[in-house]
Amino acid sequence: MTKHIFVTGGVVSSLGKGLTSASIGMLLERRGLRVKMQKLDPYINVDPGTMSPYQHGEVYVLDDGSETDLDLGHYERFTHSPLTRDSNYTTGQIYLSVIEKERRGEFLGKTVQVIPHITNEIKSVIQKLADDTTDVVITEIGGTVGDIESQPFLEAIRQFSLDIGKDNCLYIHLTLVPYLKVAGELKTKPTQHSVGQLRQIGIQPDILICRTERSISLDERKKMALFCNVPLEAVIEEKDKDFSIYEVPLSLVEHGLDELIVKKLHLSASTLDLDDWRDLLHQLRNPKHEISIAVVGKYAEHFDAYKSIYESLDHAGIVNAAQVRIGKIRSEEIEREGPERILSGYDGMLVPGGFGERGIEGKIEAIRFARERGIPFFGICLGMQCAVIEFARHVIGLDGAHSTEFDRNTLHPVICLLDEQRNVIEKGGTMRLGAQPTHLAESSRVAACYNVRDIFERHRHRYEFNAAYRQQFADHGMRVAGTSDGGKLVEIVELAEHPWFVAVQFHPEFKSKPTAAHPLFAGFIEAAIQRRASRSERTSEVKA
Ligand code: GLN
């Protein structure tokens, strides 16, 4: 029978519940268990696809094209759990489904209520993941205990243990134990209050995971155990990790979390093997090279908007034994100050995906700088589209070339709306989404990186390279290195006469893992290391 773990959070948001849930999933997998991961988000939007990155951070796209919460990125990077549309539900989706059922008359005239109709719907989406191929389902509840929006979800998971039996469910509560400078001590009261709120709803947590800046003493753990009604061994410390998020699973093991879960859920598990993970941290701590990459985006100051990009750069650093320093640059700064002052000194440049006109000209200027100076360049989605516009304007000489996303009446629409998008009016879930096959051109740089000719990568866009201009681009040196749909859609362009200039219409950052860096990110970082080496050779020659 499938067992269920529920992860809730208390005291404050941004405690790293996603990362902790992913770490738990990873540890259980490494103890030989088959795990599925799921996140339930209490907000009313149907999915995060239509939310601003300022509100929500990155929209994480799955193979099946669902637009999901960025925590699913942690799940995919840490575990092998197959993620699908069923891995992320919001209040909006739950209500939408219940209301549609009501309209179809499925409730036979009954009054439709939060309990039982909404809670039943929530329980059914959790139950969907339980099957013969799954030992444990881990369901993370977004938000913080005490939020009005979270209540139906908490009520549903409370009922869940009644339905399937207490021994088959485990409640893990992640909480904050803040250090109060003036008092010179850690404070356990917020945790007591938060657990108190959970117990009022009828949920007694089995395990407390305590986020803290400082080590928690035995006395403090005893106090929380007593007041929160959990055994002492179930008060687990999770201290802040300054060095890397990849330390989190190791520290949870040190505090006995995996064993505790196995014991409490009566799971038959194998011994833990974390050798490759320890090797990965060793690599990270002992880099042979140090390079810097400029990520030129719209939301550079907003860390979460490019989460998977930053993670993928780190993975590529690990495989290349390089420490990657990331410069987060707002493209509007380049518009104000010019590329030279802001960008010289970097060993590589990446322009990520995005929407909207703000900062576009800065991105185009940045790409021109990378192209002309031979700086390794990696363009992703909007980053590719900007690279195409830049090339059209400054190499082919198509003045005013643009994307019709930003200038409907441009004389040279080198980027234009996908045919399939022409009649699309609704916004949510209507882009070209999810994994699509791409065929790579023979002897292209990308084919060498991937070492295969057919790939599947995830997409999220409405605009494309305008096929009418293909010949002109090829004649001037920008080659099409990957296509889909029988050669119709351009997925990748590269410049042969440049140390490393690759731009892709898809999002490779969604398929990179710490233990398996994405081949394009790996190739990009390798090129940046080479550039750094050749630059330092030049400087030492000058000095000599
Ligand atoms: N705005 C562009 C499009 O819709 C790029 C999208 C993206 O970068 N994800 O095609």
XYZ file of C-alpha atoms and ligand atoms in Angstrom:
554
model
C 0.000 0.000 0.000
C 1.218 3.488 -0.848
C 2.149 5.612 2.175
C 1.667 9.367 2.299
C 3.853 12.116 3.679
C 2.420 15.615 4.041
C 4.749 18.563 4.393
C 3.332 21.775 5.854
C 5.041 25.014 6.797
C 4.616 27.379 9.687
C 5.647 30.772 11.117
C 6.803 32.405 7.861
C 6.845 31.699 4.137
C 10.046 31.113 2.143
C 11.301 28.509 4.594
C 12.479 26.259 1.805
C 9.667 23.740 2.068
C 10.147 22.769 -1.576
C 13.815 22.077 -1.094
C 13.170 20.144 2.102
C 10.411 18.077 0.462
C 12.694 17.383 -2.510
C 15.472 16.337 -0.114
C 13.109 13.954 1.684
C 12.098 12.484 -1.676
C 15.715 12.059 -2.638
C 16.656 10.330 0.631
C 13.753 7.899 0.389
C 14.608 7.104 -3.240
C 18.159 6.428 -2.215
C 16.815 3.993 0.326
C 15.311 2.037 -2.525
C 11.766 3.403 -2.323
C 9.630 4.516 -5.266
C 8.575 8.076 -4.604
C 6.116 10.496 -6.208
C 6.106 14.201 -5.434
C 3.247 16.673 -5.519
C 2.618 20.290 -4.559
C -0.762 21.769 -3.632
C -0.844 25.557 -3.883
C -3.547 27.480 -2.024
C -3.754 30.485 -4.375
C -6.749 30.964 -6.638
C -4.988 31.246 -10.011
C -5.554 28.052 -11.975
C -1.817 27.725 -12.539
C 1.209 30.011 -12.221
C 1.473 30.355 -16.015
C -0.280 33.702 -16.042
C 1.382 35.108 -12.906
C 4.111 37.740 -12.879
C 7.612 36.477 -12.059
C 7.685 39.141 -9.333
C 4.727 37.432 -7.695
C 5.633 33.893 -8.315
C 9.180 33.493 -9.597
C 9.865 31.127 -12.446
C 7.134 29.107 -14.129
C 8.461 25.574 -14.279
C 7.356 23.659 -17.387
C 6.997 19.872 -17.413
C 7.300 17.450 -20.320
C 3.527 17.237 -20.619
C 3.333 21.009 -21.034
C 1.893 21.879 -17.652
C 3.054 25.206 -16.242
C 3.848 24.617 -12.596
C 5.345 25.972 -9.412
C 9.119 26.376 -9.249
C 9.336 23.901 -6.370
C 8.707 21.186 -8.946
C 12.100 22.136 -10.310
C 13.634 21.079 -6.994
C 11.673 17.830 -7.147
C 13.008 17.033 -10.615
C 16.562 18.006 -9.767
C 16.658 15.928 -6.579
C 14.505 12.908 -7.437
C 13.404 10.714 -10.329
C 9.726 11.161 -9.463
C 7.763 11.289 -12.725
C 6.100 14.703 -12.746
C 2.923 15.391 -14.670
C -0.102 17.643 -14.586
C -1.131 15.753 -11.435
C 1.956 16.916 -9.585
C 0.711 20.466 -9.003
C -2.795 21.619 -8.115
C -4.018 25.026 -7.005
C -7.171 26.155 -5.237
C -8.228 27.582 -8.602
C -7.958 24.202 -10.316
C -9.743 22.394 -7.489
C -12.656 24.840 -7.515
C -12.780 24.897 -11.316
C -13.150 21.150 -11.377
C -15.833 21.117 -8.657
C -17.769 23.914 -10.365
C -17.600 22.111 -13.719
C -18.973 18.973 -12.035
C -21.749 21.034 -10.491
C -22.642 22.464 -13.915
C -22.806 18.938 -15.325
C -25.243 18.043 -12.564
C -22.904 15.525 -10.960
C -23.866 16.517 -7.412
C -27.515 15.619 -8.015
C -28.921 18.861 -6.734
C -27.064 18.858 -3.416
C -25.678 22.072 -1.926
C -22.002 22.164 -2.926
C -19.773 22.958 0.062
C -16.119 23.232 1.076
C -16.614 20.144 3.224
C -17.131 17.603 1.712
C -17.014 18.631 -1.971
C -13.842 20.698 -2.088
C -12.030 18.497 0.437
C -13.079 15.360 -1.486
C -11.692 16.874 -4.663
C -8.401 17.625 -2.881
C -8.222 14.096 -1.495
C -8.879 12.662 -4.937
C -5.952 14.526 -6.490
C -3.675 13.198 -3.743
C -5.047 9.687 -4.171
C -4.412 9.862 -7.934
C -0.695 9.429 -7.298
C -1.066 6.319 -5.147
C -0.687 3.110 -7.166
C 1.158 -0.237 -7.213
C 4.295 1.379 -8.564
C 4.567 3.912 -5.728
C 5.779 3.315 -2.178
C 5.503 6.896 -0.935
C 3.674 10.009 -2.135
C 5.064 13.247 -0.749
C 2.544 16.088 -0.864
C 3.768 19.568 -0.033
C 1.120 22.081 0.999
C 2.062 25.573 -0.185
C 1.612 28.628 2.000
C 1.781 28.834 5.762
C -0.420 27.229 8.395
C -2.891 29.892 9.509
C -3.510 31.325 6.017
C -7.203 31.405 5.164
C -6.478 29.892 1.743
C -4.693 26.853 3.212
C -7.579 25.698 5.354
C -9.403 23.370 2.922
C -6.077 21.691 2.093
C -5.218 21.138 5.764
C -8.709 19.837 6.433
C -8.371 17.450 3.486
C -5.036 16.051 4.660
C -6.433 15.679 8.165
C -9.281 13.567 6.781
C -6.828 11.623 4.657
C -5.376 9.761 7.617
C -8.903 8.808 8.720
C -9.532 7.372 5.254
C -6.329 5.366 4.844
C -5.254 4.806 8.451
C -2.937 6.727 10.745
C -0.040 4.301 10.184
C -0.025 5.077 6.490
C 0.337 8.845 6.843
C 3.070 11.036 8.189
C 2.810 14.759 8.880
C 6.012 16.757 8.718
C 5.873 20.385 9.796
C 8.622 22.765 8.740
C 9.017 25.719 11.035
C 11.331 28.595 11.869
C 13.306 28.837 15.093
C 14.577 32.418 14.968
C 17.612 33.735 16.805
C 16.832 36.888 18.738
C 19.950 39.020 18.999
C 18.794 41.153 21.919
C 17.917 38.082 23.969
C 20.957 36.190 22.681
C 18.911 33.032 22.213
C 16.835 30.940 19.848
C 13.102 31.328 20.232
C 10.839 28.298 20.167
C 7.554 30.075 20.822
C 6.640 30.711 17.133
C 7.002 26.967 16.539
C 4.804 26.183 19.524
C 2.133 28.562 18.192
C 2.288 27.200 14.690
C 1.987 23.597 15.882
C -0.819 24.770 18.174
C -2.687 26.030 15.093
C -2.177 22.723 13.310
C -3.439 20.788 16.321
C -6.526 22.990 16.445
C -7.398 21.751 12.961
C -6.801 18.226 14.178
C -3.354 17.564 12.768
C -0.693 16.404 15.182
C 2.648 16.658 13.365
C 4.810 13.539 13.622
C 8.061 15.297 12.820
C 9.183 18.906 13.202
C 11.907 20.189 10.940
C 13.295 23.376 12.423
C 14.938 25.917 10.142
C 17.495 27.885 12.116
C 20.556 30.090 11.752
C 22.255 28.543 14.782
C 22.501 25.034 16.178
C 19.595 24.118 18.419
C 20.609 22.883 21.884
C 19.285 19.700 23.440
C 17.299 21.771 25.955
C 15.614 23.749 23.206
C 14.763 20.553 21.339
C 13.347 19.043 24.532
C 11.218 22.118 25.035
C 9.765 21.949 21.536
C 9.186 18.211 21.875
C 7.230 18.752 25.080
C 5.157 21.731 23.970
C 4.478 20.413 20.495
C 3.735 16.883 21.656
C 6.330 15.070 19.529
C 9.101 12.669 20.621
C 12.518 14.274 21.061
C 14.050 12.284 18.172
C 11.417 13.841 15.881
C 12.628 17.404 16.451
C 15.050 17.730 13.553
C 17.357 20.679 13.037
C 17.796 22.147 9.543
C 20.458 24.809 9.819
C 20.938 27.434 7.070
C 23.391 26.336 4.427
C 25.649 29.158 3.349
C 27.614 27.121 0.874
C 25.130 25.150 -1.215
C 21.555 23.912 -1.213
C 22.951 20.489 -2.072
C 24.082 20.188 1.542
C 20.466 20.048 2.768
C 19.862 16.292 2.240
C 23.162 15.434 3.943
C 22.352 17.515 6.990
C 18.894 15.925 7.275
C 20.556 12.494 7.245
C 22.961 13.594 9.976
C 19.935 14.343 12.112
C 18.421 10.942 11.385
C 15.444 12.056 9.296
C 15.447 9.251 6.711
C 15.615 6.548 9.371
C 12.866 8.198 11.375
C 10.521 8.305 8.368
C 11.274 4.696 7.440
C 10.583 3.614 11.013
C 7.409 5.639 11.477
C 5.859 4.503 8.193
C 7.091 0.894 8.580
C 8.749 1.004 5.179
C 11.045 -1.757 4.041
C 13.996 0.257 2.876
C 17.587 -0.466 1.875
C 20.645 1.303 3.268
C 21.395 4.809 2.125
C 23.905 5.455 -0.628
C 24.965 9.081 -0.980
C 28.475 8.652 -2.403
C 27.796 10.456 -5.689
C 26.133 13.304 -3.812
C 29.130 13.665 -1.516
C 31.418 13.621 -4.591
C 29.327 16.394 -6.097
C 29.793 18.559 -3.009
C 33.491 17.760 -2.997
C 33.713 18.952 -6.630
C 31.822 22.086 -5.717
C 34.199 22.827 -2.844
C 37.356 22.217 -4.856
C 37.000 23.973 -8.198
C 39.951 24.138 -10.599
C 38.660 27.155 -12.485
C 36.755 30.254 -11.663
C 34.673 32.012 -14.277
C 31.998 34.661 -14.392
C 28.806 34.575 -16.426
C 26.565 37.564 -17.065
C 22.876 36.666 -17.030
C 21.227 39.565 -18.810
C 17.539 39.479 -17.972
C 14.577 41.629 -17.196
C 14.240 40.664 -13.544
C 17.897 40.295 -12.640
C 17.381 41.521 -9.093
C 14.669 38.962 -8.557
C 16.430 35.714 -7.833
C 13.506 33.329 -8.243
C 12.618 34.421 -11.769
C 15.613 32.563 -13.259
C 15.960 29.808 -10.675
C 16.487 26.880 -13.055
C 18.943 28.912 -15.161
C 21.136 29.645 -12.145
C 20.899 26.033 -11.015
C 21.843 24.756 -14.478
C 24.899 27.045 -14.549
C 25.945 25.548 -11.215
C 25.510 22.001 -12.534
C 27.616 22.837 -15.578
C 30.225 24.302 -13.211
C 30.323 21.059 -11.233
C 30.905 18.895 -14.317
C 33.630 21.291 -15.538
C 35.269 21.661 -12.104
C 34.570 25.384 -12.227
C 33.164 27.826 -9.783
C 30.642 29.892 -11.709
C 30.118 33.432 -10.496
C 26.872 34.800 -11.813
C 26.449 38.496 -12.559
C 22.736 39.307 -12.461
C 22.275 42.141 -14.882
C 19.147 44.083 -15.778
C 19.119 44.706 -19.494
C 17.747 48.205 -18.903
C 21.066 49.094 -17.260
C 22.770 48.297 -20.538
C 20.388 50.623 -22.336
C 21.433 53.401 -19.921
C 25.132 52.775 -19.564
C 26.165 50.831 -22.664
C 27.485 47.266 -22.751
C 31.202 47.985 -22.389
C 31.120 49.240 -18.808
C 28.745 46.581 -17.570
C 29.727 43.512 -19.538
C 33.462 43.542 -20.154
C 35.175 41.235 -17.742
C 32.651 38.416 -18.058
C 33.704 35.092 -19.536
C 30.285 34.253 -20.939
C 26.836 35.719 -21.392
C 23.407 34.168 -21.139
C 20.153 35.852 -22.148
C 17.191 33.958 -20.694
C 13.542 33.720 -21.727
C 10.951 36.377 -21.070
C 7.943 38.342 -22.169
C 7.174 42.002 -22.769
C 9.077 44.833 -24.368
C 10.835 46.315 -21.362
C 14.599 45.873 -21.616
C 14.571 44.273 -25.084
C 16.932 46.820 -26.660
C 19.406 46.285 -23.803
C 19.397 42.556 -24.460
C 20.000 43.160 -28.161
C 22.932 45.461 -27.382
C 24.351 42.908 -24.968
C 24.159 40.175 -27.609
C 25.868 42.403 -30.165
C 28.688 42.914 -27.675
C 29.035 39.136 -27.129
C 28.943 38.431 -30.857
C 31.460 41.094 -31.820
C 33.872 40.379 -28.961
C 33.766 36.589 -29.299
C 32.318 36.136 -25.800
C 30.609 32.722 -25.409
C 26.895 33.371 -25.736
C 23.903 31.252 -24.838
C 20.422 32.497 -25.773
C 17.325 30.848 -24.427
C 13.828 31.372 -25.873
C 13.435 35.180 -25.865
C 17.255 35.193 -25.700
C 17.330 33.359 -29.026
C 14.737 35.667 -30.537
C 16.828 38.697 -29.521
C 19.930 37.079 -31.036
C 18.059 36.673 -34.322
C 16.891 40.311 -34.256
C 20.409 41.516 -33.458
C 21.896 39.525 -36.323
C 19.232 40.740 -38.747
C 19.838 44.382 -37.855
C 23.607 44.500 -37.570
C 24.918 41.731 -39.823
C 22.325 41.302 -42.570
C 21.470 45.007 -42.496
C 17.704 44.686 -42.085
C 17.069 48.018 -40.405
C 14.350 47.975 -37.783
C 14.071 44.169 -37.823
C 12.025 43.032 -34.859
C 9.663 40.500 -33.379
C 5.992 41.127 -34.028
C 5.538 40.620 -30.282
C 7.102 44.065 -29.831
C 6.484 45.808 -33.146
C 3.480 44.536 -35.067
C 4.295 46.629 -38.097
C 8.006 46.031 -38.365
C 9.309 46.004 -41.950
C 11.330 42.893 -41.158
C 9.417 40.541 -38.875
C 12.283 38.089 -38.350
C 10.402 36.700 -35.334
C 6.681 36.188 -35.842
C 3.699 34.494 -34.273
C 3.552 30.701 -34.603
C 0.840 29.644 -37.071
C -0.914 27.603 -34.384
C -1.194 30.755 -32.230
C -3.085 32.910 -34.744
C -6.537 32.289 -33.334
C -5.568 31.902 -29.686
C -7.263 34.439 -27.440
C -7.246 32.855 -23.966
C -4.058 33.333 -22.008
C -3.744 30.383 -19.589
C -2.007 27.245 -20.872
C -2.285 28.249 -24.522
C 1.343 28.739 -25.591
C 3.341 26.078 -27.428
C 4.169 24.094 -24.332
C 6.095 21.061 -23.182
C 8.492 18.559 -24.685
C 8.818 18.594 -28.458
C 11.256 16.666 -30.630
C 14.105 18.566 -32.269
C 16.369 17.207 -34.968
C 19.951 18.470 -34.852
C 21.949 19.380 -37.948
C 24.942 17.251 -38.803
C 28.295 18.628 -37.640
C 26.626 21.395 -35.681
C 28.064 22.536 -32.377
C 24.929 21.428 -30.565
C 25.019 17.918 -32.065
C 28.572 17.630 -30.705
C 27.374 18.748 -27.240
C 24.427 16.350 -27.092
C 26.240 13.551 -28.895
C 22.936 12.491 -30.459
C 20.885 13.883 -33.333
C 17.362 13.723 -31.902
C 16.436 15.440 -28.671
C 13.348 16.335 -26.654
C 13.284 19.708 -24.946
C 10.590 21.737 -23.217
C 8.999 24.767 -24.788
C 6.994 27.777 -23.672
C 6.492 30.360 -26.390
C 4.130 31.921 -28.929
C 6.646 33.385 -31.375
C 9.158 31.743 -33.704
C 11.972 32.382 -36.155
C 10.326 33.519 -39.408
C 11.131 30.820 -41.971
C 10.998 33.354 -44.818
C 14.370 34.746 -43.665
C 16.214 31.440 -43.291
C 18.269 31.715 -46.473
C 19.359 35.273 -45.726
C 20.565 34.270 -42.271
C 22.411 31.238 -43.617
C 24.099 33.365 -46.306
C 25.420 35.673 -43.599
C 26.697 32.944 -41.277
C 23.880 32.221 -38.820
C 23.019 28.582 -39.368
C 19.967 26.656 -38.339
C 21.311 23.858 -36.133
C 18.062 22.282 -35.005
C 14.506 22.080 -36.321
C 11.230 20.436 -35.443
C 8.032 19.562 -37.216
C 9.777 17.973 -40.187
C 12.211 20.862 -40.569
C 9.579 23.588 -40.454
C 10.245 25.240 -37.098
C 13.651 26.645 -36.262
C 14.655 25.515 -32.762
C 18.373 26.345 -32.673
C 20.676 28.824 -34.388
C 24.470 29.049 -34.114
C 27.310 31.107 -35.507
C 30.075 29.060 -37.053
C 32.547 31.953 -36.955
C 32.383 32.511 -33.218
C 33.979 30.623 -30.308
C 30.551 29.603 -28.905
C 27.329 31.260 -29.950
C 24.277 29.038 -29.518
C 20.672 30.141 -29.170
C 17.719 27.838 -28.607
C 13.962 28.336 -28.751
C 13.365 25.814 -25.962
C 14.233 25.789 -22.248
C 17.150 23.435 -21.568
C 17.299 24.698 -17.966
C 14.322 22.490 -17.098
C 16.271 19.332 -17.798
C 19.534 19.878 -15.968
C 20.340 18.004 -12.781
C 23.162 18.411 -10.265
C 24.379 14.911 -11.068
C 23.765 15.272 -14.827
C 24.463 18.752 -16.158
C 22.617 19.684 -19.337
C 24.943 19.201 -22.362
C 24.398 22.732 -23.700
C 25.072 24.376 -20.339
C 28.126 22.124 -19.949
C 29.391 23.148 -23.404
C 28.757 26.824 -22.695
C 30.681 26.755 -19.409
C 33.527 24.847 -21.059
C 33.751 27.608 -23.676
C 33.738 30.258 -20.930
C 36.624 28.468 -19.186
C 38.578 28.477 -22.447
C 37.934 32.156 -22.943
C 39.089 32.892 -19.412
C 42.265 30.855 -19.976
C 43.073 32.576 -23.260
C 42.452 35.983 -21.704
C 44.781 35.307 -18.793
C 47.430 34.063 -21.252
C 47.117 37.332 -23.130
C 47.398 39.388 -19.927
C 50.487 37.494 -18.797
C 52.058 38.033 -22.235
C 51.428 41.750 -21.913
C 52.944 41.761 -18.406
C 55.976 39.776 -19.599
N 7.916 36.023 -25.510
C 8.491 35.052 -26.377
C 7.444 34.151 -27.019
O 6.343 34.075 -26.564
C 9.529 34.218 -25.641
C 8.948 33.342 -24.601
C 9.981 32.830 -23.620
O 11.095 33.320 -23.561
N 9.605 31.860 -22.820
O 7.735 33.495 -27.977
